[in-house]
Coordinates of C-alpha atoms (C1' of nucleotides) in Angstrom, one line a residue:
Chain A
X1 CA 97.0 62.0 115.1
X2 CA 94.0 61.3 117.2
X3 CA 92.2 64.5 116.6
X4 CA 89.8 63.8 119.6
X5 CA 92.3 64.4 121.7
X6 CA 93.2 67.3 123.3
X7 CA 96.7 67.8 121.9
X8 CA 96.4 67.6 118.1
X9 CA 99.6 65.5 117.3
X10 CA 101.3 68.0 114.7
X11 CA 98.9 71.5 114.4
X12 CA 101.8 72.8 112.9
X13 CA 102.0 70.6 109.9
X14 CA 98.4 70.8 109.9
X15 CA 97.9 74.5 109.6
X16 CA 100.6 74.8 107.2
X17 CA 98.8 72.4 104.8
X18 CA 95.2 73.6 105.6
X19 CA 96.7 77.1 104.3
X20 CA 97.9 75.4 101.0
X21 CA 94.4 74.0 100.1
X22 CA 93.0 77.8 101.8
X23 CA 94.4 80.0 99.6
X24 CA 94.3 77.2 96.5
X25 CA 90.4 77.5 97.1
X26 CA 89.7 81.2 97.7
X27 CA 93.4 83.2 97.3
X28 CA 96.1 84.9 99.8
X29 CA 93.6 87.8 100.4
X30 CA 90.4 85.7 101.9
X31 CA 93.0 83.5 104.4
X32 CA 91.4 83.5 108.0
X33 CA 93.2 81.9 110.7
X34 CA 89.6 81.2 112.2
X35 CA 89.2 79.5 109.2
X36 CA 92.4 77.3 109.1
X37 CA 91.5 76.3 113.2
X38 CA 88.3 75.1 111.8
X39 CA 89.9 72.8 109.1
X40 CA 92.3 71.7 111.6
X41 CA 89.2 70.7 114.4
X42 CA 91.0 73.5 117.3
X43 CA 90.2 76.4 118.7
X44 CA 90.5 79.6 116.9
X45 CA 93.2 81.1 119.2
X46 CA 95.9 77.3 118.5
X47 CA 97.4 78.9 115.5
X48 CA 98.6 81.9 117.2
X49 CA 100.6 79.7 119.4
X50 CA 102.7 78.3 116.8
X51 CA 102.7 80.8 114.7
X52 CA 102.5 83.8 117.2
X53 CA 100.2 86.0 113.9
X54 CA 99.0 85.7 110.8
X55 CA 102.4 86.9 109.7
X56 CA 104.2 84.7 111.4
X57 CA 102.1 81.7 109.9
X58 CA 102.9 82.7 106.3
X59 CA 106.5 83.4 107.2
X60 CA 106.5 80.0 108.1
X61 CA 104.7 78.9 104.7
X62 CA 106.4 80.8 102.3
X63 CA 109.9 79.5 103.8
X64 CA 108.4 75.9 103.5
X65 CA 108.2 77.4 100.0
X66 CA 111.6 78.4 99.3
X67 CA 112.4 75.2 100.3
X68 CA 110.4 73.2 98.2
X69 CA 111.2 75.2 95.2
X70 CA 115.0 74.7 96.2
X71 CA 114.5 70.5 96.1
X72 CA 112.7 70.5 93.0
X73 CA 115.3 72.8 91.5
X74 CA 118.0 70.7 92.7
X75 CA 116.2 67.7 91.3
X76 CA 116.4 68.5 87.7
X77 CA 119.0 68.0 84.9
X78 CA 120.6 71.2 85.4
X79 CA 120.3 72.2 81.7
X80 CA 119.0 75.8 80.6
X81 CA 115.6 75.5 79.8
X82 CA 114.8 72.5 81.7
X83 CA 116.2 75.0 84.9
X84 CA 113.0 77.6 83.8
X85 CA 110.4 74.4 83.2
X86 CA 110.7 73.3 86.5
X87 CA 110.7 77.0 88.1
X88 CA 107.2 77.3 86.2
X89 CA 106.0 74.1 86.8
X90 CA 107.1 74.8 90.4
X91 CA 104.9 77.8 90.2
X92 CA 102.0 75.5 88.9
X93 CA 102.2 72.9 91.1
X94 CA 102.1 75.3 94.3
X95 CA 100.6 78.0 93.4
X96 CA 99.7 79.0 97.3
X97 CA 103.6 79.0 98.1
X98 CA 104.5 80.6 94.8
X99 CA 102.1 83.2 95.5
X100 CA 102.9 84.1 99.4
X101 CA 106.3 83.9 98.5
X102 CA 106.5 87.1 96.2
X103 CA 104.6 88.8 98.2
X104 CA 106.4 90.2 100.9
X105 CA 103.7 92.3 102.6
X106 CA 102.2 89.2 103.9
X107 CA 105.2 88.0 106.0
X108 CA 108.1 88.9 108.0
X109 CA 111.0 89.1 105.0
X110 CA 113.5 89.9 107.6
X111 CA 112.7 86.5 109.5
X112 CA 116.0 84.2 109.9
X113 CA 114.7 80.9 108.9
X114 CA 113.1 82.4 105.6
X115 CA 116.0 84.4 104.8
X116 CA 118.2 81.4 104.9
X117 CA 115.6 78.9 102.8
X118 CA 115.3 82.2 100.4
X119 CA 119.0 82.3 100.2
X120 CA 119.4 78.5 99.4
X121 CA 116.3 79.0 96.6
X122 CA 118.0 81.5 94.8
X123 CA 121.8 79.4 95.2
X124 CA 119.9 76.5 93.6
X125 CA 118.2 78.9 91.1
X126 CA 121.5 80.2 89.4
X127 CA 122.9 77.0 89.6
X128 CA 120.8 76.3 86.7
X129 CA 121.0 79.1 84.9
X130 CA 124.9 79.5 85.1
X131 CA 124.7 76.3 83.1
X132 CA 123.2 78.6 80.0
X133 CA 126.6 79.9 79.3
X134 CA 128.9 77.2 80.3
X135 CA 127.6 74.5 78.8
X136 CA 124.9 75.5 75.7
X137 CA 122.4 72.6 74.5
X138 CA 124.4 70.2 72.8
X139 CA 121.3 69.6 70.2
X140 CA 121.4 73.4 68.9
X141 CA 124.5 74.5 66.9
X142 CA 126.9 76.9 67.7
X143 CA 126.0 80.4 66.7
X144 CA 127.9 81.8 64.3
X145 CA 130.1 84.8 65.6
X146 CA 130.7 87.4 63.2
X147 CA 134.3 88.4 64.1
X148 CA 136.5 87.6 67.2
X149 CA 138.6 90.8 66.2
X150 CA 135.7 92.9 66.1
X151 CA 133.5 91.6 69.1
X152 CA 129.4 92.8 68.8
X153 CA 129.3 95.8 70.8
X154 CA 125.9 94.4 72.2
X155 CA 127.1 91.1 73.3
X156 CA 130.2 92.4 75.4
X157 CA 132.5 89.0 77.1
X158 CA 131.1 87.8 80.1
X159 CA 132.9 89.1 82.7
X160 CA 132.5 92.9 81.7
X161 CA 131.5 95.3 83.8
X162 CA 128.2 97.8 82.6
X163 CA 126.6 99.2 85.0
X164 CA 128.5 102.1 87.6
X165 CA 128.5 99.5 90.8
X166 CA 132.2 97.6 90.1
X167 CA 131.3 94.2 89.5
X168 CA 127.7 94.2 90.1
X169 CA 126.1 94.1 86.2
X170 CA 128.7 91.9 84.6
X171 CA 127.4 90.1 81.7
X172 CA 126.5 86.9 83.4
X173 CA 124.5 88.4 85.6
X174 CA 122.1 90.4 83.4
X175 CA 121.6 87.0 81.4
X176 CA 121.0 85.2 84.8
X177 CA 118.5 87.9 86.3
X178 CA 116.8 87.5 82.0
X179 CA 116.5 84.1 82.5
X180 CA 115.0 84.6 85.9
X181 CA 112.8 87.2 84.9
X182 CA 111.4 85.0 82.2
X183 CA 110.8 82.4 84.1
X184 CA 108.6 84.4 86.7
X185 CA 106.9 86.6 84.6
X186 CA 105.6 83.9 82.5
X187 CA 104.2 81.9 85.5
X188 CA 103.1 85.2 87.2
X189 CA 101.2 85.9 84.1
X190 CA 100.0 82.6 83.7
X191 CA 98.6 82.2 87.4
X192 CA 96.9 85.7 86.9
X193 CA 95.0 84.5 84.1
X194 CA 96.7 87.2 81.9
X195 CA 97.5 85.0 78.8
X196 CA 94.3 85.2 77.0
X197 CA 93.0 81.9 75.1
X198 CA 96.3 79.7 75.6
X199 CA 94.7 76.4 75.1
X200 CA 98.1 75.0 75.1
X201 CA 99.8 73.1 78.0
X202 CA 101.5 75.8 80.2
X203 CA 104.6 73.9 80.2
X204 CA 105.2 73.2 76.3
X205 CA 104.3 77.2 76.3
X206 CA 107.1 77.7 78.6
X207 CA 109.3 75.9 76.7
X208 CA 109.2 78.0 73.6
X209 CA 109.2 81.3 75.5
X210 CA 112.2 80.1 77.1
X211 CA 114.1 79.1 73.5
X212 CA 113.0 82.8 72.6
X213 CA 115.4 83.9 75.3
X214 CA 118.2 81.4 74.4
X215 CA 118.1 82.4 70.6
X216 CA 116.9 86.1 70.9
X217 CA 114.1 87.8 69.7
X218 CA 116.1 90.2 67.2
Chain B
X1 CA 85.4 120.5 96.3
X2 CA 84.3 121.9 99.6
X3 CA 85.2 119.2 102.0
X4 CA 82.6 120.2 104.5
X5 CA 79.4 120.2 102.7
X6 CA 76.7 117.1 102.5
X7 CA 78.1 116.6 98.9
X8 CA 81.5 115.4 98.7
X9 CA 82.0 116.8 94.9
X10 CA 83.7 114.0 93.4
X11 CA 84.4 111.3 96.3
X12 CA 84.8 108.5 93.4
X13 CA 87.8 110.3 92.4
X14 CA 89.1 110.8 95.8
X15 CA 89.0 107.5 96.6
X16 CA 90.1 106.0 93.9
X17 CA 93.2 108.4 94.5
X18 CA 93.3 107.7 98.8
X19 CA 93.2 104.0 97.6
X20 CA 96.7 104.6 95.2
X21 CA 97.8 106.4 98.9
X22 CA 97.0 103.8 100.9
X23 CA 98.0 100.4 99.0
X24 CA 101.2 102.6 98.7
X25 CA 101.7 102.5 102.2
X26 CA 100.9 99.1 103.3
X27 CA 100.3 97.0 100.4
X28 CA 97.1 95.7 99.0
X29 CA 96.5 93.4 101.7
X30 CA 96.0 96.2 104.7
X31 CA 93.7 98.2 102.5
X32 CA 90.5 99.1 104.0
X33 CA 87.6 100.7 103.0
X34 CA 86.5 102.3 106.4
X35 CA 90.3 103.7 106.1
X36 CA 89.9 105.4 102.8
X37 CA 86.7 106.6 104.0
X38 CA 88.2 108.7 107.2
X39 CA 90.8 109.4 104.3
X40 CA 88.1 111.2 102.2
X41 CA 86.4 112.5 105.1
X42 CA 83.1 110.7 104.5
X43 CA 81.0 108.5 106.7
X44 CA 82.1 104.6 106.7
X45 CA 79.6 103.1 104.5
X46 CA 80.0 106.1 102.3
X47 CA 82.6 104.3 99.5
X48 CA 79.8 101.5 98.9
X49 CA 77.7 104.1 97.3
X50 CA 79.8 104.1 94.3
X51 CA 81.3 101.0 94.0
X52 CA 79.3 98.1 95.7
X53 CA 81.5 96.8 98.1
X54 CA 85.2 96.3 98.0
X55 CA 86.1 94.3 95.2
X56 CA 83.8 96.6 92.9
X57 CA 86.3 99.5 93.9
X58 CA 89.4 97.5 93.5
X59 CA 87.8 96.3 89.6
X60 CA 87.3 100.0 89.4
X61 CA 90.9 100.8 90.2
X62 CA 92.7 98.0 88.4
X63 CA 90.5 98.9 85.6
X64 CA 92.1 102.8 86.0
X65 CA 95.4 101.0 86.3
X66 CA 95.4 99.3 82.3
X67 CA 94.1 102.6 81.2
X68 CA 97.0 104.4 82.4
X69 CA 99.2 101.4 80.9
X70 CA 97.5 102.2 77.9
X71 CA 98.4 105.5 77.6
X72 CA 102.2 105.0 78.8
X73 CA 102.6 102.6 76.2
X74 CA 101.1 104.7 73.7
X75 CA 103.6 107.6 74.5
X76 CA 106.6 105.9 74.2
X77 CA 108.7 105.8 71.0
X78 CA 107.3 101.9 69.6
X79 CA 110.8 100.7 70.1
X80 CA 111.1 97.1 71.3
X81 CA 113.6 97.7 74.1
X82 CA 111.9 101.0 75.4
X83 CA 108.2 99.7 75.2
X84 CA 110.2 96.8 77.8
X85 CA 111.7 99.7 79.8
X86 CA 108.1 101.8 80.1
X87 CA 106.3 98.6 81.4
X88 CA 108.8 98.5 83.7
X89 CA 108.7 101.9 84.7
X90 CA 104.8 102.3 85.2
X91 CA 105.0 99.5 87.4
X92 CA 107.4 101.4 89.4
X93 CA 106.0 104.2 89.1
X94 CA 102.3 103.2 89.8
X95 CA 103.3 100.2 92.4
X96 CA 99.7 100.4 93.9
X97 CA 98.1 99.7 90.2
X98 CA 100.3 97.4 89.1
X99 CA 99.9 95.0 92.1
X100 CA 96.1 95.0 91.8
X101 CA 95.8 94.9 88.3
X102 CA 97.7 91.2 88.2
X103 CA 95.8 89.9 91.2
X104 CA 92.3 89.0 89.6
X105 CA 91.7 87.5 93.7
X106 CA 91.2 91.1 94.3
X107 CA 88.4 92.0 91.9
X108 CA 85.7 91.1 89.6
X109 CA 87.8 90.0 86.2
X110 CA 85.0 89.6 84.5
X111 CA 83.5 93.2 84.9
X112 CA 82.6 94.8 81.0
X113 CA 84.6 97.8 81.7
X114 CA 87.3 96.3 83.5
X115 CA 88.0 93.6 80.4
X116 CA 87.6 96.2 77.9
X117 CA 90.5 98.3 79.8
X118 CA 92.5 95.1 79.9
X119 CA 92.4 94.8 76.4
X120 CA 93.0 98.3 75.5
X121 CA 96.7 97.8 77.3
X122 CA 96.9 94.7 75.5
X123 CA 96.9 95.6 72.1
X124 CA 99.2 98.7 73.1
X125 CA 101.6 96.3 74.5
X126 CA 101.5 94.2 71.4
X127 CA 102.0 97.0 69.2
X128 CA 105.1 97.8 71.3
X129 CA 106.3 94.8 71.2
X130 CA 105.7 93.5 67.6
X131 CA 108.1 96.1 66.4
X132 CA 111.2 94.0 67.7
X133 CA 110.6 92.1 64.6
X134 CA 109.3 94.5 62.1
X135 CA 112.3 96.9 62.7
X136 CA 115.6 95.5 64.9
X137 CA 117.9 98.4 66.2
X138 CA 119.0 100.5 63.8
X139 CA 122.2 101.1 66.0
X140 CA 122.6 96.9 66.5
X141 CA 124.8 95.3 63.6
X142 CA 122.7 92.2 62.0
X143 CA 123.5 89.1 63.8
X144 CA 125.1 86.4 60.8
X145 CA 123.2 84.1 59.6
X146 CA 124.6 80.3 59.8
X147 CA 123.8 79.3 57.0
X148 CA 120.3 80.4 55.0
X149 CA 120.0 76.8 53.1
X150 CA 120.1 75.4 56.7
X151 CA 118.1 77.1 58.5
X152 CA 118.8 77.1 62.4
X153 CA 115.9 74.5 63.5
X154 CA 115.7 76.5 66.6
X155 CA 114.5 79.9 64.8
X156 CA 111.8 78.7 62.3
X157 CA 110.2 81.4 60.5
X158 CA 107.9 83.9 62.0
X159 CA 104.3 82.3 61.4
X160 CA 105.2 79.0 61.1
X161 CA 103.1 77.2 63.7
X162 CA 104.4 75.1 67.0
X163 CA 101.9 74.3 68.9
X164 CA 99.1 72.0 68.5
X165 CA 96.6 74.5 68.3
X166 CA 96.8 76.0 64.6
X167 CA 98.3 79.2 64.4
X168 CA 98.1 79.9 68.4
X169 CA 101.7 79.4 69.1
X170 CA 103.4 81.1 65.9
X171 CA 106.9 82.2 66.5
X172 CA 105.8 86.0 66.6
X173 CA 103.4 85.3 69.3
X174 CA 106.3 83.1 71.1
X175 CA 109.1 86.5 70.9
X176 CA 106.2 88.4 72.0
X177 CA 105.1 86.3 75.0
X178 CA 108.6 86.0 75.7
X179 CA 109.1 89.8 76.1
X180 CA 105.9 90.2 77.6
X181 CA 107.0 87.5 80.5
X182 CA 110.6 89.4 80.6
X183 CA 109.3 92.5 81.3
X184 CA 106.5 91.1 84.1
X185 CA 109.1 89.1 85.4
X186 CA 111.7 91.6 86.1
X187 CA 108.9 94.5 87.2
X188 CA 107.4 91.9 89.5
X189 CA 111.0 91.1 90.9
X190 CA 111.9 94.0 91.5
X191 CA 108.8 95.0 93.4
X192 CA 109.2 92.1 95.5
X193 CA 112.7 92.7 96.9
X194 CA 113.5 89.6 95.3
X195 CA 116.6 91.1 93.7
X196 CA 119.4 91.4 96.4
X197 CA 121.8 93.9 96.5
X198 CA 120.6 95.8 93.3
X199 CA 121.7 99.5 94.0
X200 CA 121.4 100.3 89.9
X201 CA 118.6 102.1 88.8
X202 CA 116.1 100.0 87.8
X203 CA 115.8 101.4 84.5
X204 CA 119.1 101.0 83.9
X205 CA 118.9 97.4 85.2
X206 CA 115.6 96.4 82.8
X207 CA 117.4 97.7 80.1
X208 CA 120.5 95.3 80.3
X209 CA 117.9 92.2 80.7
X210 CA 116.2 93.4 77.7
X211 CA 119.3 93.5 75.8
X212 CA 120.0 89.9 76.7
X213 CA 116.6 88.7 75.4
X214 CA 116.7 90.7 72.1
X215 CA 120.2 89.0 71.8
X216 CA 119.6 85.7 73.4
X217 CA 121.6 84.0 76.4
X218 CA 122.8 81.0 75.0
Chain C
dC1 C1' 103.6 55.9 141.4
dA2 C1' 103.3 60.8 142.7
dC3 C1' 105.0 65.5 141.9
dT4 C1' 106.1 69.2 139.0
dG5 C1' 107.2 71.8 135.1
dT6 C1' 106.1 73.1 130.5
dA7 C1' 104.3 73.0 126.0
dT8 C1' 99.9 72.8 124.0
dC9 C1' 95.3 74.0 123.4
dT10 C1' 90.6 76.3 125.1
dA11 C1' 87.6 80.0 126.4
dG12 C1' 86.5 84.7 126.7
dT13 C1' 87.1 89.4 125.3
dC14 C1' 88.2 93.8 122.6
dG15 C1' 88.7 96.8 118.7
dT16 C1' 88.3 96.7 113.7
dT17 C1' 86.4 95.5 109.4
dG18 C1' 83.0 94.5 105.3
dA19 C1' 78.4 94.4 104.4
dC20 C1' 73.7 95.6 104.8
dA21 C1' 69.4 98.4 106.1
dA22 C1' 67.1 102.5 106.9
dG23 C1' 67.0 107.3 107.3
dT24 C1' 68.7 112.1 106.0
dT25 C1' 70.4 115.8 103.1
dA26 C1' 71.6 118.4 99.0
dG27 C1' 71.0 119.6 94.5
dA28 C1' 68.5 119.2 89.9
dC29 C1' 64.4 119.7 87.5
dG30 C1' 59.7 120.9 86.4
Chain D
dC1 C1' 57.9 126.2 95.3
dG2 C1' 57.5 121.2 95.4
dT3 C1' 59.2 116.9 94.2
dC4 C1' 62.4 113.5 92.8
dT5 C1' 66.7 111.2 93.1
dA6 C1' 71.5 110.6 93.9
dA7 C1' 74.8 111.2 97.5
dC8 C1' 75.8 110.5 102.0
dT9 C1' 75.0 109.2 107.3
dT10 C1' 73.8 106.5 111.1
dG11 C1' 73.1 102.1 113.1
dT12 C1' 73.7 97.3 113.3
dC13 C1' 75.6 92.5 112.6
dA14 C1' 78.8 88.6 112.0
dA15 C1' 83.6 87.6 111.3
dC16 C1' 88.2 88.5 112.0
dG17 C1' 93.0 89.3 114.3
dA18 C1' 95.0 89.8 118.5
dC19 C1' 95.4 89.4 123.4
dT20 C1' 94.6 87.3 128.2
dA21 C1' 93.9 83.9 131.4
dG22 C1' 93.1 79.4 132.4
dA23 C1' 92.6 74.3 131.4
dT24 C1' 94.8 70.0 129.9
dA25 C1' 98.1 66.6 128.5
dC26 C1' 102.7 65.0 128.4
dA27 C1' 107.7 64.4 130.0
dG28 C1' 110.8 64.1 133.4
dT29 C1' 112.4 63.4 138.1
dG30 C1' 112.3 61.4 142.5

DNA sequence: CACTGTATCTAGTCGTTGACAAGTTAGACG
DNA sequence: CGTCTAACTTGTCAACGACTAGATACAGTG
């Protein structure tokens, strides 16, 4: 706590935030440890003891990450499209995490810890976008189907198996990897500045990208 | 030509071709421009010369990067699915453009040449993508129609405006966002190892998610 | 309280990088 | 042949990541 003392309290925690508001000011690219020691008030060698490199530190953040992105998952209604709000608004909110995390060449993806807190990210993830199928929006009628007997060649039953790999493209799956595509491209391309002249609030945007997907762009 | 003469010949080029090389091999992050120098075979400070310092050669490279898009994009059929599938495969294809074009931290976004680039790919991309309306799959039966006195509240026609903003956030604009965001998205997760145990070929893959959005999840 | 072990942090150093300044060379043009 | 200019080199500097060795504070143990 005391910072004029010569253990710091918690340098971890410290460092760890110090690289949140870092890259929020300047990007991924221009993070210095040098620069994080500074913020922190140590010497510019602490962080390697804690985080042994650079990679090691962002290892360490973009698990912290994965784990915040699992709680606020976790935290929502479970519905559809609230499922891909709160994955942008995720993205939004922590936009340093969201950014280390998808990029790989920064960090040690083979680490333990940040394998396990990815793993639990994307269980919490398809939680919410299983619910798509099982249980559709109670607001929005049923689509009509045009023949039981004579099933739409492009809407096969979930279950089904496309691809070559045995089991590995079923129906369910392509619509949950859609629904997760959506939802990061959109905040990908949002955070990049990509969309040009959306006035609009990022999440009311996100919304009606996301009913696209439910109802089909055909 | 001659590598050992005063005059390089066309170093831009070459550069602009050892930076595809090295971003290739070690991601943006690691890229150097004293590396693409020995590269090249020039002196240190010889890359300056032509593009300022290093975020005036990464602006010239992303901008290089939307002009190939452009081109890609122009080539293929106008088919809503396979202008989704080409996006994806120039990003696979051209990994080392692709990251740096949708990472403005990188370079100067506002540079003349560089925005005019951007929109170039932008309007191909639209063109791609407006013909999911224009013309659906000839080989995909027309989805039914509840009921054409009641419309479905969730599809309103195309033009009718959402958003607050008048006219920003017509339905077309919505499909074509949404596609947009699918295709990003699934490019971006793919790139990141973010998909586990995907042996398919990623064409293959992009394909079946495109199929989900033209047809809708719920 | 004194002793000791250990985690935490400091201080110093090295090779590399991006950026800048000043000088050198090659090729074009009159 | 002389001159001008773009292309490239050499030299330098501060900052960075990484490593080493050493200093300091804290937790037990007796």
């Amino acid at each position: 706590m005391a910072k004029r003392s010569y253990h710091h309290g918690d340098l971890r925690r410290a460092l760890l935030d110090a690289t949140a508001e870092a890259i929020g000011e300047a990007g991924p690219a221009a993070l210095s440890l040098r620069d994080l020691a500074r913020r922190a008030g140590v010497s510019h060698a602490a962080p390697m003891h804690h985080f042994g490199d650079k990679a090691g530190l962002l290892t360490a953040f973009a698990a912290e990450g994965f784990d915040k992105l699992s709680a606020e998952l976790s935290a929502g209604s479970g519905e559809f499209l609230e499922a891909g709000v709160a994955y942008v608004r995720f993205a939004l909110a922590h936009r340093a995490h969201f950014e280390v995390m998808f990029s790989p060449g920064l960090y040690r993806a083979e680490d333990a810890d940040l394998a396990a807190a990815r793993q639990r990210a994307r269980r919490a993830l398809y939680e919410g976008l299983a619910a798509m199928r099982a249980r559709p929006d109670p607001a929005r009628p049923d689509p009509a189907r045009p023949d039981p007997a004579r099933p739409d060649p492009a809407r096969p039953d979930p279950g089904r198996t496309v691809g070559g790999s045995a089991g590995e493209w079923d129906e369910t799956r392509a619509a949950g990897l859609a629904a997760w595509s959506v939802a990061h491209g959109f905040a990908t391309l949002w955070l990049s500045g990509a969309l040009p002249g959306t006035s609009a609030a990022p999440e009311d945007a996100a919304r009606l990208v996301f009913a696209r997907l439910r109802d089909g762009v055909g």
